[in-house]
Short mmCIF file of C-alpha atoms in Angstrom, two decimals:
data_model
loop_
_atom_site.label_atom_id
_atom_site.label_comp_id
_atom_site.label_asym_id
_atom_site.label_seq_id
_atom_site.Cartn_x
_atom_site.Cartn_y
_atom_site.Cartn_z
CA UNK B 1276 94.57 115.09 28.83
CA UNK B 1277 97.34 114.59 32.08
CA UNK B 1278 97.16 111.80 34.00
CA UNK B 1279 96.25 112.63 37.64
CA UNK B 1280 98.21 110.58 39.77
CA UNK B 1281 96.28 109.44 43.13
CA UNK B 1282 98.37 109.00 46.02
CA UNK B 1283 98.12 105.81 47.67
CA UNK B 1284 97.23 105.44 51.37
CA UNK B 1285 100.32 104.80 53.13
CA UNK B 1286 99.92 101.05 55.18
CA UNK B 1287 100.18 100.87 58.74
CA UNK B 1288 103.68 99.46 59.81
CA UNK B 1289 103.70 96.04 62.19
CA UNK B 1290 104.58 98.71 64.91
CA UNK B 1291 101.79 101.06 64.73
CA UNK B 1292 99.51 98.02 64.48
CA UNK B 1293 100.91 96.63 67.23
CA UNK B 1294 100.49 99.54 69.43
CA UNK B 1295 96.98 100.34 68.39
CA UNK B 1296 96.04 96.57 69.63
CA UNK B 1297 97.56 97.39 72.95
CA UNK B 1298 95.81 100.63 73.57
CA UNK B 1299 92.43 98.82 72.31
CA UNK B 1300 93.21 96.16 75.15
CA UNK B 1301 93.99 98.68 77.29
CA UNK B 1302 91.28 100.90 76.74
CA UNK B 1303 89.00 98.13 76.86
CA UNK B 1304 90.47 97.00 80.59
CA UNK B 1305 89.53 100.28 82.23
CA UNK B 1306 85.77 99.55 80.62
CA UNK B 1307 85.61 96.34 82.30
CA UNK B 1308 87.06 97.58 85.83
CA UNK B 1309 84.15 99.98 85.63
CA UNK B 1310 81.51 98.02 84.50
CA UNK B 1311 82.63 94.62 85.84
CA UNK B 1312 85.01 95.73 88.90
CA UNK B 1313 88.25 94.17 89.47
CA UNK B 1314 87.35 90.79 90.28
CA UNK B 1315 85.01 90.65 87.20
CA UNK B 1316 87.51 92.25 84.72
CA UNK B 1317 88.91 88.89 83.15
CA UNK B 1318 91.12 88.40 80.29
CA UNK B 1319 88.53 86.94 77.88
CA UNK B 1320 85.94 90.11 78.66
CA UNK B 1321 88.69 92.29 77.70
CA UNK B 1322 89.29 90.14 74.39
CA UNK B 1323 85.74 90.79 73.24
CA UNK B 1324 84.96 94.33 74.51
CA UNK B 1325 88.43 95.03 72.44
CA UNK B 1326 87.12 92.85 69.62
CA UNK B 1327 90.15 90.91 69.32
CA UNK B 1328 90.90 87.20 69.52
CA UNK B 1329 92.06 85.63 72.97
CA UNK B 1330 95.27 84.83 70.79
CA UNK B 1331 95.73 88.40 69.85
CA UNK B 1332 95.64 89.36 73.74
CA UNK B 1333 97.50 86.96 75.05
CA UNK B 1334 100.42 87.98 72.43
CA UNK B 1335 100.26 91.21 74.24
CA UNK B 1336 99.50 90.39 77.45
CA UNK B 1337 99.97 87.05 78.92
CA UNK B 1338 98.35 87.23 81.97
CA UNK B 1339 95.77 89.65 83.64
CA UNK B 1340 97.98 90.68 85.61
CA UNK B 1341 100.48 91.55 83.25
CA UNK B 1342 97.47 93.44 81.37
CA UNK B 1343 96.14 95.24 84.45
CA UNK B 1344 99.36 96.79 85.24
CA UNK B 1345 99.82 98.08 82.22
CA UNK B 1346 96.27 99.77 82.48
CA UNK B 1347 97.50 100.88 85.52
CA UNK B 1348 100.13 103.20 83.46
CA UNK B 1349 97.62 104.15 81.26
CA UNK B 1350 95.12 105.32 83.48
CA UNK B 1351 97.17 107.64 84.94
CA UNK B 1352 98.57 109.09 81.70
CA UNK B 1353 94.68 109.57 81.11
CA UNK B 1354 94.10 111.14 84.21
CA UNK B 1355 96.87 113.16 84.02
CA UNK B 1356 95.86 114.42 80.35
CA UNK B 1357 92.21 115.15 81.89
CA UNK B 1358 93.59 117.54 84.59
CA UNK B 1359 95.41 119.66 82.17
CA UNK B 1360 92.70 119.74 79.85
CA UNK B 1361 89.65 120.33 82.23
CA UNK B 1362 92.03 122.82 84.34
CA UNK B 1363 91.57 125.18 80.70
CA UNK B 1364 88.01 125.29 80.79
CA UNK B 1365 87.88 126.41 84.22
CA UNK B 1366 87.26 130.30 84.88
CA UNK B 1367 89.48 131.52 87.76
CA UNK B 1368 86.97 134.38 88.67
CA UNK B 1369 86.86 136.33 92.14
CA UNK B 1370 87.10 132.98 94.48
CA UNK B 1371 90.42 131.45 93.34
CA UNK B 1372 89.57 128.82 96.08
CA UNK B 1373 85.99 128.24 94.94
CA UNK B 1374 87.32 127.38 91.63
CA UNK B 1375 90.10 125.30 92.74
CA UNK B 1376 87.46 123.23 94.85
CA UNK B 1377 85.11 123.17 91.77
CA UNK B 1378 87.77 121.96 89.52
CA UNK B 1379 88.42 119.03 92.11
CA UNK B 1380 84.81 117.99 92.23
CA UNK B 1381 84.70 117.77 88.09
CA UNK B 1382 88.19 115.99 88.21
CA UNK B 1383 86.68 113.33 90.60
CA UNK B 1384 83.39 112.45 88.25
CA UNK B 1385 83.34 109.53 85.81
CA UNK B 1386 84.89 106.27 84.80
CA UNK B 1387 88.60 106.87 85.08
CA UNK B 1388 88.04 107.86 88.90
CA UNK B 1389 86.19 104.78 89.14
CA UNK B 1390 88.65 102.72 87.33
CA UNK B 1391 91.17 104.34 89.86
CA UNK B 1392 89.13 103.25 92.59
CA UNK B 1393 88.95 99.56 91.63
CA UNK B 1394 92.59 99.22 91.47
CA UNK B 1395 93.65 101.14 94.64
CA UNK B 1396 90.99 98.56 96.42
CA UNK B 1397 92.59 95.68 94.43
CA UNK B 1398 96.13 96.76 95.46
CA UNK B 1399 95.43 96.31 99.12
CA UNK B 1400 96.00 92.53 98.82
CA UNK B 1401 98.06 92.38 96.10
CA UNK B 1402 101.39 93.77 95.97
CA UNK B 1403 102.03 93.61 92.58
CA UNK B 1404 99.38 96.07 91.81
CA UNK B 1405 99.97 98.19 95.07
CA UNK B 1406 103.29 98.71 94.09
CA UNK B 1407 102.44 99.37 90.30
CA UNK B 1408 99.66 101.98 91.44
CA UNK B 1409 102.02 103.51 93.91
CA UNK B 1410 104.77 104.36 91.14
CA UNK B 1411 102.36 106.11 89.02
CA UNK B 1412 100.19 108.13 91.60
CA UNK B 1413 103.12 111.02 92.20
CA UNK B 1414 102.87 111.70 88.57
CA UNK B 1415 99.08 112.02 88.39
CA UNK B 1416 99.03 114.03 91.65
CA UNK B 1417 101.75 116.28 90.05
CA UNK B 1418 99.67 117.14 87.35
CA UNK B 1419 96.43 117.83 89.53
CA UNK B 1420 98.59 120.16 91.90
CA UNK B 1421 100.43 121.97 88.56
CA UNK B 1422 96.33 122.28 87.05
CA UNK B 1423 95.40 123.81 90.47
CA UNK B 1424 98.65 126.25 90.46
CA UNK B 1425 96.87 128.58 88.27
CA UNK B 1426 94.13 129.04 91.22
CA UNK B 1427 96.32 129.74 93.86
CA UNK B 1428 96.72 133.33 95.61
CA UNK B 1429 100.26 134.38 95.14
CA UNK B 1430 100.40 135.20 98.73
CA UNK B 1431 100.30 131.56 99.57
CA UNK B 1432 103.31 129.66 99.53
CA UNK B 1433 103.57 126.38 97.39
CA UNK B 1434 103.62 123.93 100.33
CA UNK B 1435 100.71 125.45 101.90
CA UNK B 1436 98.84 125.41 98.71
CA UNK B 1437 99.95 121.44 97.91
CA UNK B 1438 98.93 120.70 101.58
CA UNK B 1439 95.47 122.33 101.24
CA UNK B 1440 94.83 120.51 97.92
CA UNK B 1441 95.76 117.03 99.32
CA UNK B 1442 93.45 117.76 102.11
CA UNK B 1443 90.68 118.36 99.85
CA UNK B 1444 91.42 115.29 97.57
CA UNK B 1445 91.40 113.13 100.65
CA UNK B 1446 87.95 115.01 101.93
CA UNK B 1447 86.65 114.66 97.93
CA UNK B 1448 87.67 110.82 97.67
CA UNK B 1449 86.43 109.69 100.88
CA UNK B 1450 82.83 111.31 99.95
CA UNK B 1451 82.79 109.37 96.86
CA UNK B 1452 84.31 106.38 97.94
CA UNK B 1453 81.74 105.88 100.63
CA UNK B 1454 78.89 106.90 97.69
CA UNK B 1455 79.61 103.94 95.92
CA UNK B 1456 77.97 101.46 98.61
CA UNK B 1457 74.55 103.78 98.51
CA UNK B 1458 74.67 106.10 95.32
CA UNK B 1459 72.95 109.08 95.74
CA UNK B 1460 74.57 111.97 93.70
CA UNK B 1461 72.94 114.78 95.27
CA UNK B 1462 73.80 112.99 98.81
CA UNK B 1463 77.47 113.34 97.88
CA UNK B 1464 77.20 117.18 96.49
CA UNK B 1465 75.50 118.30 99.82
CA UNK B 1466 78.45 116.20 101.39
CA UNK B 1467 80.79 118.05 99.35
CA UNK B 1468 79.64 121.30 100.02
CA UNK B 1469 79.60 121.04 103.95
CA UNK B 1470 83.17 120.12 103.20
CA UNK B 1471 84.50 123.15 100.95
CA UNK B 1472 82.67 125.53 103.50
CA UNK B 1473 85.18 124.07 106.05
CA UNK B 1474 88.13 124.36 103.22
CA UNK B 1475 87.07 127.62 102.14
CA UNK B 1476 87.50 129.21 105.83
CA UNK B 1477 90.54 127.14 106.20
CA UNK B 1478 92.15 128.83 103.10
CA UNK B 1479 91.06 132.36 104.10
CA UNK B 1480 92.58 132.11 107.32
CA UNK B 1481 95.72 131.09 105.68
CA UNK B 1482 95.65 134.09 103.61
CA UNK B 1483 94.66 136.53 106.18
CA UNK B 1484 97.65 135.12 108.43
CA UNK B 1485 100.45 135.64 105.50
CA UNK B 1486 98.78 139.17 104.32
CA UNK B 1487 98.76 139.95 108.48
CA UNK B 1488 102.61 138.91 108.62
CA UNK B 1489 103.56 140.80 105.03
CA UNK B 1490 102.18 143.95 106.28
#
């Protein structure tokens, strides 16, 4: 009877184990930012959430600042990936402006946005965090703009579309941040619907102007 050779599972390299450990710590940092806020995000809490020893945490990130700065880049990557992934789920339909605004609302829900706000606020008094956030925000915004581009009618120039999206995000983020003080999701949605009505009118007026000048 022929012997059947069973392939032995390949052992992870030291580099792979190190990368996995870093990812666990960075994911745990984001979880702690959401649950405890920036002030309550401590290195012992992160190590406990990640299920690693304090020694292992210190080996990879010597201080809270080191840990959070690395988490900022990790969070930016997750935000950009989410934008591109969620874009694929949205139907453009007969009203691309409404589809784009709905997409922005969904994109700003959940823990990634909450963690981002915690870091924005912390960066107000921490120049190191502020510099790290300033470095990655254009990367995230470009991903959002690329995702929204599929909803933009051909008649609208890219600069006009970019300005419109930034204005929409400014309004949306203001609504959501103010909602943290007295959480009420229905009220936040009502405010966003009111804002989107105005934004939709602005977009329609811009479309009418472009079509009028091109005819």
